[in-house]
Short mmCIF file of C-alpha atoms in Angstrom, two decimals:
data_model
loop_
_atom_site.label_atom_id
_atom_site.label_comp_id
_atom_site.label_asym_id
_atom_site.label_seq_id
_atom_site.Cartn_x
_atom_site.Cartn_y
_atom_site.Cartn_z
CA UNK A 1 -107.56 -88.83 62.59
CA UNK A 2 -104.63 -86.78 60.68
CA UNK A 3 -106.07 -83.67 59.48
CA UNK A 4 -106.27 -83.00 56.15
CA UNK A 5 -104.33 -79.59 54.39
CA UNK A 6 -106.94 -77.46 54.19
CA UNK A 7 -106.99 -75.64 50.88
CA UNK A 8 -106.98 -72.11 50.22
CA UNK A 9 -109.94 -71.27 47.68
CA UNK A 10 -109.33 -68.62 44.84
CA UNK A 11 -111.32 -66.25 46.95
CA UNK A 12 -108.71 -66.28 49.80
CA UNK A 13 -105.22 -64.89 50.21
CA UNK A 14 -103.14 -66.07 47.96
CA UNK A 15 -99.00 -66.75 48.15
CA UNK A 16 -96.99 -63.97 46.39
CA UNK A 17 -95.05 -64.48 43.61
CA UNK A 18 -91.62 -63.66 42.57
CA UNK A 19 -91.32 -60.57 40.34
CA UNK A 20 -89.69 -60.90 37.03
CA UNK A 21 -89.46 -58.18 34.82
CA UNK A 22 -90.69 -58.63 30.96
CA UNK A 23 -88.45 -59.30 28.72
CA UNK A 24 -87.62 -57.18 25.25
CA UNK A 25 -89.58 -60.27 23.23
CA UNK A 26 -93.09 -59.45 25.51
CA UNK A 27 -94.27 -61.50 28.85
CA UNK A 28 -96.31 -63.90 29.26
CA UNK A 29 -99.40 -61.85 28.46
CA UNK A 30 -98.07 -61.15 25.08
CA UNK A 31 -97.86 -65.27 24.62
CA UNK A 32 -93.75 -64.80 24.55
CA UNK A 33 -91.51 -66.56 25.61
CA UNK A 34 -89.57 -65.20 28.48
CA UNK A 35 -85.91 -64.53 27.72
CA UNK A 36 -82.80 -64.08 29.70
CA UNK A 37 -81.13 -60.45 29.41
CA UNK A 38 -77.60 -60.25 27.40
CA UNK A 39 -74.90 -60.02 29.61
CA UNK A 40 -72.89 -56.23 29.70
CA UNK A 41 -70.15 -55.98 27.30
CA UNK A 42 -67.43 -52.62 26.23
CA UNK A 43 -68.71 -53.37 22.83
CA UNK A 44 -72.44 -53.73 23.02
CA UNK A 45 -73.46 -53.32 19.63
CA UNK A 46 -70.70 -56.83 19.03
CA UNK A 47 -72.34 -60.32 19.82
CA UNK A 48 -70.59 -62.60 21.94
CA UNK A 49 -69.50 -64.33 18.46
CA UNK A 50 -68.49 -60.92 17.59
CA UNK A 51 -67.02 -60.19 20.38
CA UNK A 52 -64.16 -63.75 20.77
CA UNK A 53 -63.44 -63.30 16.88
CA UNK A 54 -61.87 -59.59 17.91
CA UNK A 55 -60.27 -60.97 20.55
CA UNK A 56 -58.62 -64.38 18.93
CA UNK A 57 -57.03 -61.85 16.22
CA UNK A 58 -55.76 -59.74 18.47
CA UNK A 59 -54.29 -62.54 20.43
CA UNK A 60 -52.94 -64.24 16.89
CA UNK A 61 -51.48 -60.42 16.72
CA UNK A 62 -49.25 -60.51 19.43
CA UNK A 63 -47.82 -64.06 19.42
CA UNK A 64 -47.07 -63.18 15.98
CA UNK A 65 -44.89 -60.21 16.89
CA UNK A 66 -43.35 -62.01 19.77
CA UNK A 67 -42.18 -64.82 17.36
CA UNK A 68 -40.94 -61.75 15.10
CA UNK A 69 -39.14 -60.43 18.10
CA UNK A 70 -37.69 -64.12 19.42
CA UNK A 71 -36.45 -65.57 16.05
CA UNK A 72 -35.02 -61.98 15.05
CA UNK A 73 -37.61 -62.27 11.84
CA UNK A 74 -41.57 -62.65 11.26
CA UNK A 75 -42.52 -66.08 11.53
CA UNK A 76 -43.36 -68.43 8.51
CA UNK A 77 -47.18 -68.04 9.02
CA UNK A 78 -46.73 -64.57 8.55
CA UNK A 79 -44.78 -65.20 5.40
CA UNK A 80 -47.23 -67.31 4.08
CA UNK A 81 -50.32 -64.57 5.20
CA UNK A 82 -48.39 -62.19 2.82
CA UNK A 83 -47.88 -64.48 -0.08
CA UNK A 84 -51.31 -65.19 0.69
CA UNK A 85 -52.45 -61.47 0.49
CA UNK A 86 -50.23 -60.09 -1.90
CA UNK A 87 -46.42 -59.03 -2.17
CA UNK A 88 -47.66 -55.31 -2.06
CA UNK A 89 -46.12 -52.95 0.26
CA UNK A 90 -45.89 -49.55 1.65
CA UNK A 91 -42.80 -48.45 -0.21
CA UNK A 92 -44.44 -50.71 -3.08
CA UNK A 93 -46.88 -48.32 -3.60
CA UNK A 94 -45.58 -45.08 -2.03
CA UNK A 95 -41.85 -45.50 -2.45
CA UNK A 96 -39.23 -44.71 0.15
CA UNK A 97 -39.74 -42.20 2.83
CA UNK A 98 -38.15 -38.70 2.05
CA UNK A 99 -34.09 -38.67 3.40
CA UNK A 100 -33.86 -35.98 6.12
CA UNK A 101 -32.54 -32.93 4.59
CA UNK A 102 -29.40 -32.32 6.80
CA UNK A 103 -27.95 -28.61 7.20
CA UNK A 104 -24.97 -28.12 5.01
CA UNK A 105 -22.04 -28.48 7.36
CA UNK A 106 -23.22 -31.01 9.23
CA UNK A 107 -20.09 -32.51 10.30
CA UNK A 108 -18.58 -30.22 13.05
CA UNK A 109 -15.69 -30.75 15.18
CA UNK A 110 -14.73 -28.14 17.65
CA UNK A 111 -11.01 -29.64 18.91
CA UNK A 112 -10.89 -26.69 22.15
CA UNK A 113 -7.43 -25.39 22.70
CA UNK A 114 -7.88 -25.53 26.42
CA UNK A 115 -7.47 -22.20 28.70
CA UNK A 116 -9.65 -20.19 25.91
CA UNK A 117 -12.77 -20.16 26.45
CA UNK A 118 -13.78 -23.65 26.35
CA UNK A 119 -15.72 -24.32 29.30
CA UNK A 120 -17.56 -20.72 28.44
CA UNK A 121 -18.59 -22.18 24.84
CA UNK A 122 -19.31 -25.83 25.83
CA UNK A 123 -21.57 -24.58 28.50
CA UNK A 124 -23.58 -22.29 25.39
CA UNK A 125 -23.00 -25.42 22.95
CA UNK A 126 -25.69 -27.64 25.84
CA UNK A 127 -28.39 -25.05 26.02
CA UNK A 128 -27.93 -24.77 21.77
CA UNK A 129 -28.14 -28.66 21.09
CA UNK A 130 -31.30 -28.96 23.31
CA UNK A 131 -33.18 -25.21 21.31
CA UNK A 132 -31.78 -26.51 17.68
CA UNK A 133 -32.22 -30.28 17.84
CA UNK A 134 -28.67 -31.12 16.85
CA UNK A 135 -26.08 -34.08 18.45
CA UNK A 136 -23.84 -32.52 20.36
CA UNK A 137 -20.68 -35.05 21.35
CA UNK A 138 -19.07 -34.34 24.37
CA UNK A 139 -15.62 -36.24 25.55
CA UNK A 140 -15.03 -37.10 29.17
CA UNK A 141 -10.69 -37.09 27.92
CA UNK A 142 -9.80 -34.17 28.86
CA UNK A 143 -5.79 -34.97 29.13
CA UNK A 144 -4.85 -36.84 26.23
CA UNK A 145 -4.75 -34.57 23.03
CA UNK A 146 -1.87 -36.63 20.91
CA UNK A 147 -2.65 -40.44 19.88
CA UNK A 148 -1.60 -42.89 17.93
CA UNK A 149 -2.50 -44.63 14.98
CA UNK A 150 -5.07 -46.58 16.31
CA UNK A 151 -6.42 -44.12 18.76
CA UNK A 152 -6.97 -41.64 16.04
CA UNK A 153 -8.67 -44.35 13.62
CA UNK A 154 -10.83 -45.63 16.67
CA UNK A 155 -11.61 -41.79 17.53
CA UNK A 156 -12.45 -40.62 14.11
CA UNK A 157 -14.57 -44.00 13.10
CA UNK A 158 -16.91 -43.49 16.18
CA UNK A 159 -17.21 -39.32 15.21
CA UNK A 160 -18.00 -40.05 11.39
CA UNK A 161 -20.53 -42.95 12.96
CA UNK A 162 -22.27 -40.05 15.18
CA UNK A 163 -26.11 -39.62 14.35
CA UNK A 164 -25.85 -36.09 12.01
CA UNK A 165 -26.06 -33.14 12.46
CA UNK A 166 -23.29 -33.51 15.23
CA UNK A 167 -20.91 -31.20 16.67
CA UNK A 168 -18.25 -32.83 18.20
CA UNK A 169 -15.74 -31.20 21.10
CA UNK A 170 -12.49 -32.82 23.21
CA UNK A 171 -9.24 -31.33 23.38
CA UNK A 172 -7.27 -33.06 20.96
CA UNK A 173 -4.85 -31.99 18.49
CA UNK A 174 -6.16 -31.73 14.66
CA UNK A 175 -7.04 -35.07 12.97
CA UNK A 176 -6.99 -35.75 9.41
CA UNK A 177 -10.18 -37.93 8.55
CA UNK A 178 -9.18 -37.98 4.77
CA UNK A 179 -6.06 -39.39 5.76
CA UNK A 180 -7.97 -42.65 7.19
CA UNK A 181 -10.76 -42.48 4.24
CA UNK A 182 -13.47 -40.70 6.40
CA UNK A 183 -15.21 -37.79 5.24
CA UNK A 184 -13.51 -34.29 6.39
CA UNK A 185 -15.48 -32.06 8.94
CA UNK A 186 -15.20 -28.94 9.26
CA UNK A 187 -13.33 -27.33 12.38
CA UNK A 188 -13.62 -24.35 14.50
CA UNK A 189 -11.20 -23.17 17.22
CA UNK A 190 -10.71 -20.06 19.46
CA UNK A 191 -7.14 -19.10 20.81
CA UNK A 192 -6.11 -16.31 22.83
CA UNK A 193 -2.62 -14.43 23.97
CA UNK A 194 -0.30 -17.25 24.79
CA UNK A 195 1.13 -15.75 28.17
CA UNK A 196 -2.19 -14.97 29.07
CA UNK A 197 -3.49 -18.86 28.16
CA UNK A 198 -0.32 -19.80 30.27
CA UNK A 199 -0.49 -18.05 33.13
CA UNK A 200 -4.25 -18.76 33.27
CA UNK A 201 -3.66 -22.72 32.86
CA UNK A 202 -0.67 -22.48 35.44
CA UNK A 203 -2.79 -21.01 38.23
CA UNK A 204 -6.05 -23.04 37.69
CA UNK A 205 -3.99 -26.47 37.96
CA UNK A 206 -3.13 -25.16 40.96
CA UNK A 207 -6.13 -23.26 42.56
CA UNK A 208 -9.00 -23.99 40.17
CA UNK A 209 -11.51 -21.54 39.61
CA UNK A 210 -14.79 -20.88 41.14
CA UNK A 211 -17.20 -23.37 40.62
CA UNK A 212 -15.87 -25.49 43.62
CA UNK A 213 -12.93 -24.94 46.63
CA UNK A 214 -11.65 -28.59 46.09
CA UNK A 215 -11.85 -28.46 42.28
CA UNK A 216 -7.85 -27.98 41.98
CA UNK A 217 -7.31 -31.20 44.04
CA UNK A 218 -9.62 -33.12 42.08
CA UNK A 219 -7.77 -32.21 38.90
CA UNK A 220 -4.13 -32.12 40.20
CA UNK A 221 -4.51 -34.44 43.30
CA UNK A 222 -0.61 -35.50 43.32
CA UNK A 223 0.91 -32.19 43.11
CA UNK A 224 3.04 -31.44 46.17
CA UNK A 225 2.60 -28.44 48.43
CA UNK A 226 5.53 -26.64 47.19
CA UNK A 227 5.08 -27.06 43.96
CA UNK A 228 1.46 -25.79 44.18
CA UNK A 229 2.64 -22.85 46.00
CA UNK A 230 5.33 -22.07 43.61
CA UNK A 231 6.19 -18.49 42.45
CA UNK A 232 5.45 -17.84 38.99
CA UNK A 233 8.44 -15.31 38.79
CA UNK A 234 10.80 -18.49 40.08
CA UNK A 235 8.99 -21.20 37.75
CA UNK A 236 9.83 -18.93 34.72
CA UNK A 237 13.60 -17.15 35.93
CA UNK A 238 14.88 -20.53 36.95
CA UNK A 239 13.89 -22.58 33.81
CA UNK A 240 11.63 -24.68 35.50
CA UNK A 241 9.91 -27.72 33.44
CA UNK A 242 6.52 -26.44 33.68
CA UNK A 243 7.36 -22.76 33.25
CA UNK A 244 9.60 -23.77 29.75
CA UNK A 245 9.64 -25.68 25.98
CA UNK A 246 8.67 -28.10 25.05
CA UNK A 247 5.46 -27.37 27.82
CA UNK A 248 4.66 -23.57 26.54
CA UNK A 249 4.73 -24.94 22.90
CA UNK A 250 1.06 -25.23 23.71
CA UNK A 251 -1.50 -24.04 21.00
CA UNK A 252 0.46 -24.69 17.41
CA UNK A 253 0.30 -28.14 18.04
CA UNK A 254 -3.95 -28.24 18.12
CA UNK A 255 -3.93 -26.95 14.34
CA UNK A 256 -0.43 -28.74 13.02
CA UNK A 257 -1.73 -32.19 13.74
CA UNK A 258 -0.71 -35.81 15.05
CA UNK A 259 2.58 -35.82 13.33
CA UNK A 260 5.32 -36.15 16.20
CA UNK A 261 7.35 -32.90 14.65
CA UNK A 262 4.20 -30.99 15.52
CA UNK A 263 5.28 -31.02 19.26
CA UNK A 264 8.80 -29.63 18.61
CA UNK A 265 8.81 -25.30 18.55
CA UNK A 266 10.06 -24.61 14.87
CA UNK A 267 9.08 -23.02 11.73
CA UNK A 268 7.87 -26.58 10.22
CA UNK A 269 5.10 -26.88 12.60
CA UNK A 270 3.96 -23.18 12.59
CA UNK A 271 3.80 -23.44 8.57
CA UNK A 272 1.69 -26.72 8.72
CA UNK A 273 -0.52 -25.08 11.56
CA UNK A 274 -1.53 -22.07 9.35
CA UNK A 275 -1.50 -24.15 6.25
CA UNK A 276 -4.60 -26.46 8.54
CA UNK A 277 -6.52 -22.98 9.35
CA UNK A 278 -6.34 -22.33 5.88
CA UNK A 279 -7.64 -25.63 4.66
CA UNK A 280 -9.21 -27.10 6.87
CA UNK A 281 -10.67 -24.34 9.65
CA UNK A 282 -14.24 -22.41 9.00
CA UNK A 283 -13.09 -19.83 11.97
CA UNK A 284 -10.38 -19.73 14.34
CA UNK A 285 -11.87 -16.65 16.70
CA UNK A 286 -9.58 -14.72 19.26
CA UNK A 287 -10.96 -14.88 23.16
CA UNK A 288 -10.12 -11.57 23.45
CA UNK A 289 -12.95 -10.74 21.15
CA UNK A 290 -15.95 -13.62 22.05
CA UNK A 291 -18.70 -11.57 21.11
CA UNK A 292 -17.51 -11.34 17.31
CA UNK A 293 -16.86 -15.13 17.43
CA UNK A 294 -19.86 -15.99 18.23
CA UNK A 295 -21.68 -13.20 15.89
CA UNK A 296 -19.08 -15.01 12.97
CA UNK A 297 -20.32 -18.35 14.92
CA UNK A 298 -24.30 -17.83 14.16
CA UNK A 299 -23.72 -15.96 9.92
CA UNK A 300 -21.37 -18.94 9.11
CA UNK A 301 -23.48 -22.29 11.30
CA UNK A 302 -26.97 -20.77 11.65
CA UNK A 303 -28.64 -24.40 12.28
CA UNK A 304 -26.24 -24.56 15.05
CA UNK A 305 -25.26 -21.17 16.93
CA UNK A 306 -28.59 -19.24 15.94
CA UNK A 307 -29.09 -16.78 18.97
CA UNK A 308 -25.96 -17.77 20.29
CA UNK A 309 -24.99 -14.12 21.14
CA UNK A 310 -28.29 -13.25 23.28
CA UNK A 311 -27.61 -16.34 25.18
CA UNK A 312 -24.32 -15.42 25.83
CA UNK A 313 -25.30 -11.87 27.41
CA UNK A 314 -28.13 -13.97 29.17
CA UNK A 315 -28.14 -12.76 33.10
CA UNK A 316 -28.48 -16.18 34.17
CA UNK A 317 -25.53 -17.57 31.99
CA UNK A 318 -23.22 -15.02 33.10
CA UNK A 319 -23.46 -16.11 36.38
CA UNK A 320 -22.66 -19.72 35.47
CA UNK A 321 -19.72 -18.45 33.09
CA UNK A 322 -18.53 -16.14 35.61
CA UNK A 323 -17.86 -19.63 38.14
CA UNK A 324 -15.02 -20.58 35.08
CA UNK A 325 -12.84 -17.80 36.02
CA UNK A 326 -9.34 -18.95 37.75
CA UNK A 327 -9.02 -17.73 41.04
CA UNK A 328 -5.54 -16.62 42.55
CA UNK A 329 -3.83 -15.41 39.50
CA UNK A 330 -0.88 -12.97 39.70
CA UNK A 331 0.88 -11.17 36.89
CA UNK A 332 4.40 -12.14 36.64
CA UNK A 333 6.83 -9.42 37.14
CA UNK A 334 8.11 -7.35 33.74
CA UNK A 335 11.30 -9.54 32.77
CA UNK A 336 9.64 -12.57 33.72
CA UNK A 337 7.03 -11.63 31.01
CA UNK A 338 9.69 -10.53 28.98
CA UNK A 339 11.71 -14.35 28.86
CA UNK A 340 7.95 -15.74 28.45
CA UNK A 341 7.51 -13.92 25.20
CA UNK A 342 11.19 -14.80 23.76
CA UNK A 343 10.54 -18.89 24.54
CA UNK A 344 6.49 -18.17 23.19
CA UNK A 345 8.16 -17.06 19.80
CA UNK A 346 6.01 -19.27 17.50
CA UNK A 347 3.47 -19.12 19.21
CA UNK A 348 3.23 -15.43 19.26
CA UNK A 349 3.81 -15.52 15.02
CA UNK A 350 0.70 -17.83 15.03
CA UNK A 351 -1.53 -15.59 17.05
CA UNK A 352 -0.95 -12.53 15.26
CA UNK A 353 -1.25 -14.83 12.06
CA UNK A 354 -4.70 -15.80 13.44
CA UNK A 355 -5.98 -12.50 14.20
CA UNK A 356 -4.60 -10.95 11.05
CA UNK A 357 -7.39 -13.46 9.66
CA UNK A 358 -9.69 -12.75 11.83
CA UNK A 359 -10.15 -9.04 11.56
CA UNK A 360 -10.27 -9.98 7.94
CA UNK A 361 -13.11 -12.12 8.38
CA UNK A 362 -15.02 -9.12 10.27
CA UNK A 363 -14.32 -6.62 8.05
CA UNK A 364 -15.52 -8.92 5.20
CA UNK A 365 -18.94 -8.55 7.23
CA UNK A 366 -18.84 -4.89 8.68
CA UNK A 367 -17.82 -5.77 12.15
CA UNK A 368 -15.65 -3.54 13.90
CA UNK A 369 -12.48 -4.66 15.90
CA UNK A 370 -12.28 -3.19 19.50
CA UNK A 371 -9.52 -5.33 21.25
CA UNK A 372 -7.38 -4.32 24.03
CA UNK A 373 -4.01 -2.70 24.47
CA UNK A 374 -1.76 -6.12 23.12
CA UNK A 375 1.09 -6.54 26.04
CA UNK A 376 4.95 -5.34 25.48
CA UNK A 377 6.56 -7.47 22.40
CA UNK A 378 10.21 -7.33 22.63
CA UNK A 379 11.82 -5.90 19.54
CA UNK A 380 12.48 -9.42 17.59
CA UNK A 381 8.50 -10.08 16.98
CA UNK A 382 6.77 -9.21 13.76
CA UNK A 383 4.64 -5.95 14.19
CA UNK A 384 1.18 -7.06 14.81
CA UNK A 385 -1.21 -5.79 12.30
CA UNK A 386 -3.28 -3.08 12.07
CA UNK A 387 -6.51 -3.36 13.63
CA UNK A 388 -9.38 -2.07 11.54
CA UNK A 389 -11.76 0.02 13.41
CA UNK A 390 -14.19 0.55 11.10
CA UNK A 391 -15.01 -1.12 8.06
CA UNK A 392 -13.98 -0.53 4.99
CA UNK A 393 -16.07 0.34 2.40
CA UNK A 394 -15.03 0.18 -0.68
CA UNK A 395 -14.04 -3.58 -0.84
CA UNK A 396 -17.71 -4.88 -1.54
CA UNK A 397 -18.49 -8.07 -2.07
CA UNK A 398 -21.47 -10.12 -2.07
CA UNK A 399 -21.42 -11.47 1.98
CA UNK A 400 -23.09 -14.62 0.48
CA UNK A 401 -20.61 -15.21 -2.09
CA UNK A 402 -18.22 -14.57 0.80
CA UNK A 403 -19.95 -17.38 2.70
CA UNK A 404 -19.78 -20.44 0.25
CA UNK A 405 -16.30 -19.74 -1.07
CA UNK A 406 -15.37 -20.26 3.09
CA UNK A 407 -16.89 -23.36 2.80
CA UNK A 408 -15.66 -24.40 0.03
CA UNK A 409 -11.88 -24.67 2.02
#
């Protein structure tokens, strides 16, 4: 006989159930139905409904700017969402965006005679850009200073194209934007004594200076032994190349211009070198007296030498200006110096010419001059001039006045 199941009576043990926690709408005691819990969301105050219409807009979003980007314009749907919308704009109902007020200059070109100072300035013109926010346009060229007609056109189109304010620097001889129709910067410079440039220039070509042992080779990596080793006093007694014109007609050229008579010592070039400084130079400064340049440097370009002097007298930069010096450098004997000065003739007239306006400049704004002992000048040179030492007081003028008429050049 098969047994039969026996049944459990409502008195016995009974089987457990599963546990299932009430819903928000009540349990089963309430007479509810049971529910199933929402599912987690980021948004949970969105329904699901809510929740996919967010989501298909922001993916209509982005296929709609990668059509924009792909077809180089916003695609027709977009076009016809606007027309749809309204032809109102931003600038529609705000108008254009204020132009960025730009300092007045804001056009700079520093062409840097080389052996004065350059390296000193460009080194103060880096920490300046990054403090004062404005382009500074550096030139790997460092060996090609005259051009020709299409080099200069080339060079002066991608300078007047430069995002402004810009200062500009290279060592190229003076350009003439007007002359091409571009808009005419405005130029500084610093010179120094000619023999001193030369003699500074003849033994860092050979021996560099002390940022580096190899730095000479680098720059001059064909020059022969005995040519590197060369004395100075031969190079200049026996009319060597290097050590005579046309090579020591050296600075007039970087303020006479592109014009091929600028490269031949004479009276024409000096007059159209001074006639540039007086047209088209804000300050040609004298090495011999950096400080005052740079003082001149921060009155006349605040937005882009402001503090210029305190970073100059900076511990720290010191030590980095202090690696530009050239190493090795002997003076050349008395009637070497002597035949230097006779073949530096011009370039000696446009020095003192330069300083003259210089110490003009300074005592315009109460500075005082305190440059060294000049070297011997054989008899045929013009006397230098007199060196101011302290201001004078009763030429007054308004130093504001001053300022605008110099920019005004």
């Amino acid at each position: 006989m098969k047994k039969q199941p026996q049944q459990h009576s409502s008195r016995g043990c009974q089987e457990p159930r599963p546990h299932v926690a009430p819903s928000a709408g009540g349990g089963p005691g309430q007479g509810g139905a049971w529910r199933r819990r929402r599912p987690l969301s980021l948004l949970p105050f969105l329904s699901l409904r809510d929740y996919g219409f967010c989501m298909a807009a922001l993916l209509l979003f982005c296929l709609g700017s990668l059509f924009f980007q792909l077809n180089g314009g916003p695609p027709r749907f977009l076009l016809d969402l606007r027309h749809y919308l309204g032809n109102s704009t931003y600038l529609d109902d705000h108008g254009p965006p204020p132009r960025k007020v730009l300092p007045f200059p804001s056009q700079v070109v520093y062409n840097r005679v080389g052996k004065c100072g350059s390296r000193t300035v460009v080194l103060l013109l880096r920490i300046l850009s990054e403090r004062h926010g404005f382009n500074l346009v550096t030139s790997d060229i460092h060996n090609k200073t005259r051009l020709t007609k299409n080099e200069q056109t080339e060079l002066i189109k991608n300078i007047s194209t430069a995002e402004q304010p810009y200062l500009f620097t290279r060592h190229v001889h003076f350009l003439n934007f007007s002359r091409f129709g571009g808009e005419q910067p405005v130029y500084i410079n610093i010179i120094r004594d000619p023999v001193n440039r030369f003699l500074s220039n003849y033994f860092f070509r050979r021996f560099g200076d002390w940022r580096g042992e190899q730095n000479h080779m680098i720059r001059t990596p064909s020059m022969r032994q005995e040519e590197r080793y060369l004395d100075i006093n031969v190079c200049i007694l026996e009319n060597y190349p290097e050590c005579s014109n046309p090579r020591l007609f050296y600075i007039i050229p970087y303020f006479c211009g592109q014009h091929p008579r600028c490269r031949e010592p004479g009276e024409w070039a000096l007059e159209r070198a001074k006639l540039n400084v007086n047209e088209n130079f804000l300050l040609v400064g004298i090495l011999e007296e950096l400080e005052d340049v740079l003082l001149l440097l921060e009155r006349f370009l605040p937005h882009y030498f402001k503090d210029v002097l305190s970073i100059y007298k900076n511990p720290e930069h010191r030590k980095l200006g202090n690696l530009t010096v050239t190493v090795k450098k002997t003076i050349p004997s008395p009637e070497a110096i002597q035949i230097l000065y006779q073949r530096m003739r011009y370039e000696y007239e446009f020095y003192h010419y330069v300083k003259e306006q210089f110490h003009l400049l300074k005592r315009k704004f109460g500075l005082k001059s305190h440059s060294s002992e000049p070297p011997p000048k054989p008899e045929f040179f013009i006397p230098s001039p007199l060196e101011t030492e302290e201001p004078i007081d009763d030429e007054e003028q308004d130093d504001e006045k001053w300022l605008e008429d110099i920019y005004k050049r």
